[in-house]
PDB file of C-alpha atoms in Angstrom:
ATOM      1  CA  UNK N   7     145.747  64.174  14.474  1.00  0.00           C
ATOM      2  CA  UNK N   8     146.958  66.464  17.265  1.00  0.00           C
ATOM      3  CA  UNK N   9     150.680  66.566  17.964  1.00  0.00           C
ATOM      4  CA  UNK N  10     150.682  67.071  21.730  1.00  0.00           C
ATOM      5  CA  UNK N  11     154.251  68.408  21.857  1.00  0.00           C
ATOM      6  CA  UNK N  12     153.437  71.002  19.206  1.00  0.00           C
ATOM      7  CA  UNK N  13     150.157  71.797  20.954  1.00  0.00           C
ATOM      8  CA  UNK N  14     151.885  72.660  24.232  1.00  0.00           C
ATOM      9  CA  UNK N  15     154.180  75.203  22.565  1.00  0.00           C
ATOM     10  CA  UNK N  16     151.657  78.090  22.752  1.00  0.00           C
ATOM     11  CA  UNK N  17     151.234  77.339  26.466  1.00  0.00           C
ATOM     12  CA  UNK N  18     154.993  77.388  27.043  1.00  0.00           C
ATOM     13  CA  UNK N  19     155.327  80.579  24.994  1.00  0.00           C
ATOM     14  CA  UNK N  20     152.523  82.099  27.049  1.00  0.00           C
ATOM     15  CA  UNK N  21     154.303  81.184  30.277  1.00  0.00           C
ATOM     16  CA  UNK N  22     157.518  82.779  29.008  1.00  0.00           C
ATOM     17  CA  UNK N  23     155.629  85.947  28.119  1.00  0.00           C
ATOM     18  CA  UNK N  24     153.992  85.940  31.544  1.00  0.00           C
ATOM     19  CA  UNK N  25     157.438  85.936  33.168  1.00  0.00           C
ATOM     20  CA  UNK N  26     158.405  88.958  31.065  1.00  0.00           C
ATOM     21  CA  UNK N  27     160.243  87.474  28.082  1.00  0.00           C
ATOM     22  CA  UNK N  28     159.605  88.191  24.406  1.00  0.00           C
ATOM     23  CA  UNK N  29     160.866  86.457  21.273  1.00  0.00           C
ATOM     24  CA  UNK N  30     162.906  88.094  18.541  1.00  0.00           C
ATOM     25  CA  UNK N  31     165.321  87.150  15.738  1.00  0.00           C
ATOM     26  CA  UNK N  32     168.764  88.606  15.072  1.00  0.00           C
ATOM     27  CA  UNK N  33     170.444  88.537  11.664  1.00  0.00           C
ATOM     28  CA  UNK N  34     174.044  87.500  12.274  1.00  0.00           C
ATOM     29  CA  UNK N  35     175.049  87.731   8.636  1.00  0.00           C
ATOM     30  CA  UNK N  36     173.153  87.326   5.344  1.00  0.00           C
ATOM     31  CA  UNK N  37     171.547  83.878   5.527  1.00  0.00           C
ATOM     32  CA  UNK N  38     172.151  83.354   9.256  1.00  0.00           C
ATOM     33  CA  UNK N  39     169.470  84.185  11.831  1.00  0.00           C
ATOM     34  CA  UNK N  40     169.449  83.449  15.568  1.00  0.00           C
ATOM     35  CA  UNK N  41     166.207  83.290  17.547  1.00  0.00           C
ATOM     36  CA  UNK N  42     166.175  84.699  21.082  1.00  0.00           C
ATOM     37  CA  UNK N  43     163.906  85.076  24.083  1.00  0.00           C
ATOM     38  CA  UNK N  44     164.862  88.139  26.125  1.00  0.00           C
ATOM     39  CA  UNK N  45     163.345  90.585  28.637  1.00  0.00           C
ATOM     40  CA  UNK N  46     160.579  92.664  27.073  1.00  0.00           C
ATOM     41  CA  UNK N  47     162.161  95.886  28.371  1.00  0.00           C
ATOM     42  CA  UNK N  48     165.269  95.141  26.264  1.00  0.00           C
ATOM     43  CA  UNK N  49     163.384  94.834  22.991  1.00  0.00           C
ATOM     44  CA  UNK N  50     162.689  97.459  20.331  1.00  0.00           C
ATOM     45  CA  UNK N  51     160.592 100.457  21.296  1.00  0.00           C
ATOM     46  CA  UNK N  52     160.153  99.070  24.824  1.00  0.00           C
ATOM     47  CA  UNK N  53     163.897  99.142  25.519  1.00  0.00           C
ATOM     48  CA  UNK N  54     164.662 100.449  29.003  1.00  0.00           C
ATOM     49  CA  UNK N  55     168.335 100.847  29.859  1.00  0.00           C
ATOM     50  CA  UNK N  56     167.499 102.170  33.337  1.00  0.00           C
ATOM     51  CA  UNK N  57     166.503  98.693  34.519  1.00  0.00           C
ATOM     52  CA  UNK N  58     169.985  97.189  34.567  1.00  0.00           C
ATOM     53  CA  UNK N  59     169.916  93.718  36.044  1.00  0.00           C
ATOM     54  CA  UNK N  60     172.879  91.357  35.621  1.00  0.00           C
ATOM     55  CA  UNK N  61     172.510  89.335  32.428  1.00  0.00           C
ATOM     56  CA  UNK N  62     172.278  85.531  32.501  1.00  0.00           C
ATOM     57  CA  UNK N  63     172.377  83.670  29.169  1.00  0.00           C
ATOM     58  CA  UNK N  64     170.967  80.116  29.166  1.00  0.00           C
ATOM     59  CA  UNK N  65     172.380  77.924  26.360  1.00  0.00           C
ATOM     60  CA  UNK N  66     170.572  74.664  25.567  1.00  0.00           C
ATOM     61  CA  UNK N  67     171.795  71.185  24.692  1.00  0.00           C
ATOM     62  CA  UNK N  68     171.290  68.991  21.619  1.00  0.00           C
ATOM     63  CA  UNK N  69     167.872  67.394  22.203  1.00  0.00           C
ATOM     64  CA  UNK N  70     165.676  70.493  22.602  1.00  0.00           C
ATOM     65  CA  UNK N  71     165.512  74.203  21.866  1.00  0.00           C
ATOM     66  CA  UNK N  72     166.110  76.976  24.391  1.00  0.00           C
ATOM     67  CA  UNK N  73     162.911  77.535  26.343  1.00  0.00           C
ATOM     68  CA  UNK N  74     162.061  73.827  26.389  1.00  0.00           C
ATOM     69  CA  UNK N  75     165.442  73.121  27.975  1.00  0.00           C
ATOM     70  CA  UNK N  76     165.299  75.965  30.505  1.00  0.00           C
ATOM     71  CA  UNK N  77     161.565  76.202  31.217  1.00  0.00           C
ATOM     72  CA  UNK N  78     162.074  75.505  34.946  1.00  0.00           C
ATOM     73  CA  UNK N  79     164.895  78.034  35.356  1.00  0.00           C
ATOM     74  CA  UNK N  80     163.555  81.172  33.660  1.00  0.00           C
ATOM     75  CA  UNK N  81     160.921  82.173  36.210  1.00  0.00           C
ATOM     76  CA  UNK N  82     163.273  81.389  39.102  1.00  0.00           C
ATOM     77  CA  UNK N  83     165.882  83.848  37.777  1.00  0.00           C
ATOM     78  CA  UNK N  84     163.759  86.648  36.318  1.00  0.00           C
ATOM     79  CA  UNK N  85     163.258  88.637  39.538  1.00  0.00           C
ATOM     80  CA  UNK N  86     166.943  89.495  39.934  1.00  0.00           C
ATOM     81  CA  UNK N  87     168.434  88.834  36.504  1.00  0.00           C
ATOM     82  CA  UNK N  88     167.872  89.734  32.866  1.00  0.00           C
ATOM     83  CA  UNK N  89     167.488  86.292  31.305  1.00  0.00           C
ATOM     84  CA  UNK N  90     168.363  85.680  27.652  1.00  0.00           C
ATOM     85  CA  UNK N  91     167.536  82.317  26.049  1.00  0.00           C
ATOM     86  CA  UNK N  92     168.915  81.732  22.524  1.00  0.00           C
ATOM     87  CA  UNK N  93     168.225  78.948  20.078  1.00  0.00           C
ATOM     88  CA  UNK N  94     171.536  77.795  18.664  1.00  0.00           C
ATOM     89  CA  UNK N  95     171.849  77.532  14.890  1.00  0.00           C
ATOM     90  CA  UNK N  96     169.603  74.758  13.441  1.00  0.00           C
ATOM     91  CA  UNK N  97     167.512  74.637  16.617  1.00  0.00           C
ATOM     92  CA  UNK N  98     164.153  76.312  17.130  1.00  0.00           C
ATOM     93  CA  UNK N  99     163.895  79.355  14.889  1.00  0.00           C
ATOM     94  CA  UNK N 100     167.632  79.704  14.175  1.00  0.00           C
ATOM     95  CA  UNK N 101     168.955  78.899  10.699  1.00  0.00           C
ATOM     96  CA  UNK N 102     172.030  79.452   8.532  1.00  0.00           C
ATOM     97  CA  UNK N 103     173.165  79.049   4.929  1.00  0.00           C
ATOM     98  CA  UNK N 104     176.744  78.814   6.140  1.00  0.00           C
ATOM     99  CA  UNK N 105     178.528  75.475   5.832  1.00  0.00           C
ATOM    100  CA  UNK N 106     180.316  75.972   9.165  1.00  0.00           C
ATOM    101  CA  UNK N 107     179.242  73.528  11.874  1.00  0.00           C
ATOM    102  CA  UNK N 108     181.676  73.865  14.778  1.00  0.00           C
ATOM    103  CA  UNK N 109     180.996  75.009  18.367  1.00  0.00           C
ATOM    104  CA  UNK N 110     183.207  78.003  17.487  1.00  0.00           C
ATOM    105  CA  UNK N 111     180.714  79.021  14.784  1.00  0.00           C
ATOM    106  CA  UNK N 112     177.850  78.717  17.275  1.00  0.00           C
ATOM    107  CA  UNK N 113     179.791  80.828  19.797  1.00  0.00           C
ATOM    108  CA  UNK N 114     180.587  83.466  17.174  1.00  0.00           C
ATOM    109  CA  UNK N 115     176.899  83.731  16.239  1.00  0.00           C
ATOM    110  CA  UNK N 116     175.880  83.913  19.889  1.00  0.00           C
ATOM    111  CA  UNK N 117     178.452  86.594  20.647  1.00  0.00           C
ATOM    112  CA  UNK N 118     177.387  88.732  17.675  1.00  0.00           C
ATOM    113  CA  UNK N 119     173.712  88.379  18.643  1.00  0.00           C
ATOM    114  CA  UNK N 120     174.387  89.387  22.252  1.00  0.00           C
ATOM    115  CA  UNK N 121     176.367  92.414  21.106  1.00  0.00           C
ATOM    116  CA  UNK N 122     173.521  93.373  18.768  1.00  0.00           C
ATOM    117  CA  UNK N 123     171.125  93.133  21.718  1.00  0.00           C
ATOM    118  CA  UNK N 124     173.318  95.468  23.748  1.00  0.00           C
ATOM    119  CA  UNK N 125     174.725  92.903  26.189  1.00  0.00           C
ATOM    120  CA  UNK N 126     178.112  94.063  27.432  1.00  0.00           C
ATOM    121  CA  UNK N 127     178.673  91.606  30.303  1.00  0.00           C
ATOM    122  CA  UNK N 128     176.966  88.372  31.286  1.00  0.00           C
ATOM    123  CA  UNK N 129     177.155  85.000  32.969  1.00  0.00           C
ATOM    124  CA  UNK N 130     176.648  82.121  30.541  1.00  0.00           C
ATOM    125  CA  UNK N 131     174.972  78.913  31.704  1.00  0.00           C
ATOM    126  CA  UNK N 132     175.531  76.033  29.287  1.00  0.00           C
ATOM    127  CA  UNK N 133     174.074  72.544  29.305  1.00  0.00           C
ATOM    128  CA  UNK N 134     175.701  69.645  27.416  1.00  0.00           C
ATOM    129  CA  UNK N 135     176.297  70.840  23.806  1.00  0.00           C
ATOM    130  CA  UNK N 136     175.546  74.351  25.048  1.00  0.00           C
ATOM    131  CA  UNK N 137     178.332  73.981  27.604  1.00  0.00           C
ATOM    132  CA  UNK N 138     180.886  73.479  24.834  1.00  0.00           C
ATOM    133  CA  UNK N 139     179.548  76.595  23.108  1.00  0.00           C
ATOM    134  CA  UNK N 140     179.727  78.476  26.430  1.00  0.00           C
ATOM    135  CA  UNK N 141     183.376  77.491  26.971  1.00  0.00           C
ATOM    136  CA  UNK N 142     184.213  78.655  23.459  1.00  0.00           C
ATOM    137  CA  UNK N 143     182.377  81.979  23.920  1.00  0.00           C
ATOM    138  CA  UNK N 144     184.204  82.596  27.214  1.00  0.00           C
ATOM    139  CA  UNK N 145     187.513  81.962  25.444  1.00  0.00           C
ATOM    140  CA  UNK N 146     186.653  84.244  22.521  1.00  0.00           C
ATOM    141  CA  UNK N 147     185.014  87.089  24.474  1.00  0.00           C
ATOM    142  CA  UNK N 148     186.469  87.290  27.999  1.00  0.00           C
ATOM    143  CA  UNK N 149     185.437  90.945  28.178  1.00  0.00           C
ATOM    144  CA  UNK N 150     181.782  89.914  27.765  1.00  0.00           C
ATOM    145  CA  UNK N 151     181.591  86.624  29.681  1.00  0.00           C
ATOM    146  CA  UNK N 152     182.130  87.382  33.368  1.00  0.00           C
ATOM    147  CA  UNK N 153     181.549  83.860  34.633  1.00  0.00           C
ATOM    148  CA  UNK N 154     180.406  80.421  33.527  1.00  0.00           C
ATOM    149  CA  UNK N 155     178.102  77.706  34.803  1.00  0.00           C
ATOM    150  CA  UNK N 156     178.420  74.426  32.897  1.00  0.00           C
ATOM    151  CA  UNK N 157     176.401  71.239  33.396  1.00  0.00           C
ATOM    152  CA  UNK N 158     176.956  67.850  31.778  1.00  0.00           C
ATOM    153  CA  UNK N 159     179.544  68.946  29.244  1.00  0.00           C
ATOM    154  CA  UNK N 160     183.231  69.056  28.371  1.00  0.00           C
ATOM    155  CA  UNK N 161     185.592  71.792  27.215  1.00  0.00           C
ATOM    156  CA  UNK N 162     185.881  70.047  23.874  1.00  0.00           C
ATOM    157  CA  UNK N 163     184.734  66.662  22.581  1.00  0.00           C
ATOM    158  CA  UNK N 164     187.954  64.789  21.894  1.00  0.00           C
ATOM    159  CA  UNK N 165     188.291  61.497  20.053  1.00  0.00           C
ATOM    160  CA  UNK N 166     188.976  59.628  23.273  1.00  0.00           C
ATOM    161  CA  UNK N 167     186.076  61.151  25.241  1.00  0.00           C
ATOM    162  CA  UNK N 168     183.667  60.451  22.378  1.00  0.00           C
ATOM    163  CA  UNK N 169     184.797  56.886  21.715  1.00  0.00           C
ATOM    164  CA  UNK N 170     185.030  55.904  25.391  1.00  0.00           C
ATOM    165  CA  UNK N 171     181.631  57.356  26.204  1.00  0.00           C
ATOM    166  CA  UNK N 172     179.830  55.793  23.249  1.00  0.00           C
ATOM    167  CA  UNK N 173     181.373  52.376  23.936  1.00  0.00           C
ATOM    168  CA  UNK N 174     180.384  52.568  27.612  1.00  0.00           C
ATOM    169  CA  UNK N 175     176.808  53.556  26.762  1.00  0.00           C
ATOM    170  CA  UNK N 176     176.458  50.999  23.974  1.00  0.00           C
ATOM    171  CA  UNK N 177     175.982  53.339  21.002  1.00  0.00           C
ATOM    172  CA  UNK N 178     177.844  53.143  17.712  1.00  0.00           C
ATOM    173  CA  UNK N 179     177.872  56.892  17.019  1.00  0.00           C
ATOM    174  CA  UNK N 180     176.910  60.270  18.457  1.00  0.00           C
ATOM    175  CA  UNK N 181     174.116  60.479  15.885  1.00  0.00           C
ATOM    176  CA  UNK N 182     172.632  57.186  17.088  1.00  0.00           C
ATOM    177  CA  UNK N 183     172.571  58.583  20.631  1.00  0.00           C
ATOM    178  CA  UNK N 184     171.585  62.216  20.024  1.00  0.00           C
ATOM    179  CA  UNK N 185     169.564  62.029  16.799  1.00  0.00           C
ATOM    180  CA  UNK N 186     167.152  59.146  17.446  1.00  0.00           C
ATOM    181  CA  UNK N 187     164.893  58.217  14.539  1.00  0.00           C
ATOM    182  CA  UNK N 188     162.447  55.982  16.385  1.00  0.00           C
ATOM    183  CA  UNK N 189     160.517  55.745  19.635  1.00  0.00           C
ATOM    184  CA  UNK N 190     162.952  53.032  20.708  1.00  0.00           C
ATOM    185  CA  UNK N 191     165.912  55.318  20.040  1.00  0.00           C
ATOM    186  CA  UNK N 192     164.390  58.237  21.955  1.00  0.00           C
ATOM    187  CA  UNK N 193     163.614  55.958  24.893  1.00  0.00           C
ATOM    188  CA  UNK N 194     167.244  54.782  24.860  1.00  0.00           C
ATOM    189  CA  UNK N 195     168.458  58.399  24.942  1.00  0.00           C
ATOM    190  CA  UNK N 196     166.222  59.283  27.894  1.00  0.00           C
ATOM    191  CA  UNK N 197     167.223  56.102  29.692  1.00  0.00           C
ATOM    192  CA  UNK N 198     170.899  57.099  29.735  1.00  0.00           C
ATOM    193  CA  UNK N 199     170.187  60.826  30.272  1.00  0.00           C
ATOM    194  CA  UNK N 200     167.881  60.529  33.301  1.00  0.00           C
ATOM    195  CA  UNK N 201     168.546  59.214  36.786  1.00  0.00           C
ATOM    196  CA  UNK N 202     165.050  57.825  37.209  1.00  0.00           C
ATOM    197  CA  UNK N 203     163.230  55.797  34.601  1.00  0.00           C
ATOM    198  CA  UNK N 204     160.801  58.035  32.728  1.00  0.00           C
ATOM    199  CA  UNK N 205     157.535  56.739  31.307  1.00  0.00           C
ATOM    200  CA  UNK N 206     155.530  58.427  28.578  1.00  0.00           C
ATOM    201  CA  UNK N 207     153.036  56.964  26.094  1.00  0.00           C
ATOM    202  CA  UNK N 208     154.576  56.069  22.730  1.00  0.00           C
ATOM    203  CA  UNK N 209     152.458  58.706  20.985  1.00  0.00           C
ATOM    204  CA  UNK N 210     154.210  61.420  22.999  1.00  0.00           C
ATOM    205  CA  UNK N 211     157.625  60.080  22.001  1.00  0.00           C
ATOM    206  CA  UNK N 212     156.539  60.136  18.346  1.00  0.00           C
ATOM    207  CA  UNK N 213     155.276  63.691  18.680  1.00  0.00           C
ATOM    208  CA  UNK N 214     158.541  64.791  20.322  1.00  0.00           C
ATOM    209  CA  UNK N 215     160.583  63.238  17.500  1.00  0.00           C
ATOM    210  CA  UNK N 216     158.603  65.184  14.909  1.00  0.00           C
ATOM    211  CA  UNK N 217     158.841  68.541  16.690  1.00  0.00           C
ATOM    212  CA  UNK N 218     162.278  68.579  18.337  1.00  0.00           C
ATOM    213  CA  UNK N 219     164.456  66.712  15.825  1.00  0.00           C
ATOM    214  CA  UNK N 220     164.100  68.811  12.691  1.00  0.00           C
ATOM    215  CA  UNK N 221     167.060  69.842  10.476  1.00  0.00           C
ATOM    216  CA  UNK N 222     168.472  66.336  10.848  1.00  0.00           C
ATOM    217  CA  UNK N 223     171.058  66.686   8.072  1.00  0.00           C
ATOM    218  CA  UNK N 224     172.462  69.885   9.547  1.00  0.00           C
ATOM    219  CA  UNK N 225     172.422  68.540  13.097  1.00  0.00           C
ATOM    220  CA  UNK N 226     174.262  65.408  12.001  1.00  0.00           C
ATOM    221  CA  UNK N 227     176.886  67.736  10.530  1.00  0.00           C
ATOM    222  CA  UNK N 228     177.015  69.629  13.843  1.00  0.00           C
ATOM    223  CA  UNK N 229     177.853  66.350  15.571  1.00  0.00           C
ATOM    224  CA  UNK N 230     180.582  65.639  13.019  1.00  0.00           C
ATOM    225  CA  UNK N 231     181.982  69.131  13.589  1.00  0.00           C
ATOM    226  CA  UNK N 232     181.973  68.612  17.340  1.00  0.00           C
ATOM    227  CA  UNK N 233     184.763  66.059  17.651  1.00  0.00           C
ATOM    228  CA  UNK N 234     188.397  67.184  17.660  1.00  0.00           C
ATOM    229  CA  UNK N 235     191.481  64.998  17.711  1.00  0.00           C
ATOM    230  CA  UNK N 236     193.244  64.504  21.014  1.00  0.00           C
ATOM    231  CA  UNK N 237     196.387  66.189  19.678  1.00  0.00           C
ATOM    232  CA  UNK N 238     194.447  69.309  18.662  1.00  0.00           C
ATOM    233  CA  UNK N 239     192.558  69.679  21.950  1.00  0.00           C
ATOM    234  CA  UNK N 240     193.832  72.560  24.063  1.00  0.00           C
ATOM    235  CA  UNK N 241     192.529  73.651  27.470  1.00  0.00           C
ATOM    236  CA  UNK N 242     191.983  77.415  27.180  1.00  0.00           C
ATOM    237  CA  UNK N 243     193.458  79.729  29.816  1.00  0.00           C
ATOM    238  CA  UNK N 244     190.108  81.072  30.995  1.00  0.00           C
ATOM    239  CA  UNK N 245     190.118  83.952  33.465  1.00  0.00           C
ATOM    240  CA  UNK N 246     186.475  83.655  34.546  1.00  0.00           C
ATOM    241  CA  UNK N 247     185.086  81.952  37.634  1.00  0.00           C
ATOM    242  CA  UNK N 248     183.507  78.662  36.593  1.00  0.00           C
ATOM    243  CA  UNK N 249     180.950  76.475  38.348  1.00  0.00           C
ATOM    244  CA  UNK N 250     180.694  72.902  37.097  1.00  0.00           C
ATOM    245  CA  UNK N 251     177.182  72.065  38.298  1.00  0.00           C
ATOM    246  CA  UNK N 252     176.642  68.336  37.826  1.00  0.00           C
ATOM    247  CA  UNK N 253     174.168  65.547  38.306  1.00  0.00           C
ATOM    248  CA  UNK N 254     176.078  63.069  40.470  1.00  0.00           C
ATOM    249  CA  UNK N 255     174.578  60.210  38.452  1.00  0.00           C
ATOM    250  CA  UNK N 256     175.288  61.640  34.987  1.00  0.00           C
ATOM    251  CA  UNK N 257     175.912  58.647  32.700  1.00  0.00           C
ATOM    252  CA  UNK N 258     176.846  60.654  29.603  1.00  0.00           C
ATOM    253  CA  UNK N 259     179.508  62.918  31.133  1.00  0.00           C
ATOM    254  CA  UNK N 260     180.141  61.497  34.574  1.00  0.00           C
ATOM    255  CA  UNK N 261     181.240  63.595  37.537  1.00  0.00           C
ATOM    256  CA  UNK N 262     184.782  62.221  37.279  1.00  0.00           C
ATOM    257  CA  UNK N 263     185.065  64.199  34.028  1.00  0.00           C
ATOM    258  CA  UNK N 264     183.900  67.300  35.894  1.00  0.00           C
ATOM    259  CA  UNK N 265     186.573  66.801  38.554  1.00  0.00           C
ATOM    260  CA  UNK N 266     189.218  66.303  35.859  1.00  0.00           C
ATOM    261  CA  UNK N 267     188.088  69.518  34.144  1.00  0.00           C
ATOM    262  CA  UNK N 268     188.361  71.370  37.443  1.00  0.00           C
ATOM    263  CA  UNK N 269     192.002  70.331  37.677  1.00  0.00           C
ATOM    264  CA  UNK N 270     192.613  71.426  34.085  1.00  0.00           C
ATOM    265  CA  UNK N 271     190.841  74.786  34.499  1.00  0.00           C
ATOM    266  CA  UNK N 272     192.571  75.709  37.742  1.00  0.00           C
ATOM    267  CA  UNK N 273     191.654  77.340  41.019  1.00  0.00           C
ATOM    268  CA  UNK N 274     188.857  79.517  39.606  1.00  0.00           C
ATOM    269  CA  UNK N 275     186.780  76.419  38.815  1.00  0.00           C
ATOM    270  CA  UNK N 276     184.650  74.560  41.350  1.00  0.00           C
ATOM    271  CA  UNK N 277     182.557  71.397  41.123  1.00  0.00           C
ATOM    272  CA  UNK N 278     179.178  71.023  42.794  1.00  0.00           C
ATOM    273  CA  UNK N 279     177.197  67.807  42.537  1.00  0.00           C
ATOM    274  CA  UNK N 280     173.458  67.312  42.872  1.00  0.00           C
ATOM    275  CA  UNK N 281     172.491  63.877  44.146  1.00  0.00           C
ATOM    276  CA  UNK N 282     169.849  61.664  42.573  1.00  0.00           C
ATOM    277  CA  UNK N 283     170.174  63.444  39.243  1.00  0.00           C
ATOM    278  CA  UNK N 284     171.542  62.400  35.892  1.00  0.00           C
ATOM    279  CA  UNK N 285     172.535  64.298  32.752  1.00  0.00           C
ATOM    280  CA  UNK N 286     169.181  66.134  32.771  1.00  0.00           C
ATOM    281  CA  UNK N 287     169.898  67.550  36.219  1.00  0.00           C
ATOM    282  CA  UNK N 288     168.151  70.900  35.560  1.00  0.00           C
ATOM    283  CA  UNK N 289     164.938  69.057  34.599  1.00  0.00           C
ATOM    284  CA  UNK N 290     165.069  66.210  37.119  1.00  0.00           C
ATOM    285  CA  UNK N 291     166.001  68.322  40.167  1.00  0.00           C
ATOM    286  CA  UNK N 292     164.995  71.877  39.137  1.00  0.00           C
ATOM    287  CA  UNK N 293     164.572  73.214  42.678  1.00  0.00           C
ATOM    288  CA  UNK N 294     167.986  71.959  43.785  1.00  0.00           C
ATOM    289  CA  UNK N 295     169.579  73.103  40.522  1.00  0.00           C
ATOM    290  CA  UNK N 296     168.031  76.568  40.742  1.00  0.00           C
ATOM    291  CA  UNK N 297     169.123  76.973  44.357  1.00  0.00           C
ATOM    292  CA  UNK N 298     172.719  76.096  43.512  1.00  0.00           C
ATOM    293  CA  UNK N 299     172.641  78.373  40.479  1.00  0.00           C
ATOM    294  CA  UNK N 300     171.232  81.333  42.405  1.00  0.00           C
ATOM    295  CA  UNK N 301     173.728  80.903  45.246  1.00  0.00           C
ATOM    296  CA  UNK N 302     176.575  80.998  42.734  1.00  0.00           C
ATOM    297  CA  UNK N 303     175.138  84.018  40.902  1.00  0.00           C
ATOM    298  CA  UNK N 304     174.823  85.848  44.233  1.00  0.00           C
ATOM    299  CA  UNK N 305     178.582  85.425  44.680  1.00  0.00           C
ATOM    300  CA  UNK N 306     179.200  86.870  41.227  1.00  0.00           C
ATOM    301  CA  UNK N 307     176.653  89.670  41.649  1.00  0.00           C
ATOM    302  CA  UNK N 308     176.492  90.492  45.386  1.00  0.00           C
ATOM    303  CA  UNK N 309     174.376  93.570  44.636  1.00  0.00           C
ATOM    304  CA  UNK N 310     171.427  91.255  43.931  1.00  0.00           C
ATOM    305  CA  UNK N 311     171.358  89.976  47.538  1.00  0.00           C
ATOM    306  CA  UNK N 312     169.671  93.138  48.786  1.00  0.00           C
ATOM    307  CA  UNK N 313     167.092  93.116  45.967  1.00  0.00           C
TER     308      UNK N 313
END
């Protein structure tokens, strides 16, 4: 029987190739490999260092791999920016034999991969889980990360944020929310993640569960490695400009959290809300999201305005 989510992958890959991206894998260390989509002129024998566009790295969340998450952003950015789309470890084609499971480990792998690919400076755009990885990468490599855009995320997942959020949403654990095992569970996740009620046939939910929720044991361990105690949580002294680009109706990480983060991060951080959008703001309101993102990037890279 045809899995319709799996069947659409060649189409999505074809669209990415049409925009100018190609897929590759980077060995981070023995046993650890990170999968990447990147501009074809930055790959192998086709590498062209004369075409130097500003680099934008799009980091996905917990429920889907890179190009599925950012499929509506890639083509919008490709004209003026060199777009890199990684799969974090245990997502898509990225795997590891390491027992490390923290956002710091993900950020270390991402940083090493970007260095291997010749990226010296970039803006990192992180969604949800990817936002936590982006914050950590900016802290670890300030010389590489020029600026940040974060949507639906937190600097770190503390005990209090996790417990308060799960209680408010009616879930007993992060795994119950983010690693659904049934059609009912996936519907519950989408119900809290989206502003508008989404309807799909049950067969499509089943297909999505089979394709997008692999490596369940390792991903459950990632969720365990995500939470830090309140006493150990420290707000890093980030030097980069930061845009907190939020769905105003985000039920998972509400916009009040974004405003609190702005206060913690200081004057270089700004909050911008997009109305009638939930946690999946980049998928629900892609045109509005892309416009806000491009306006911010134009401030960071004014040389692109004339292009």
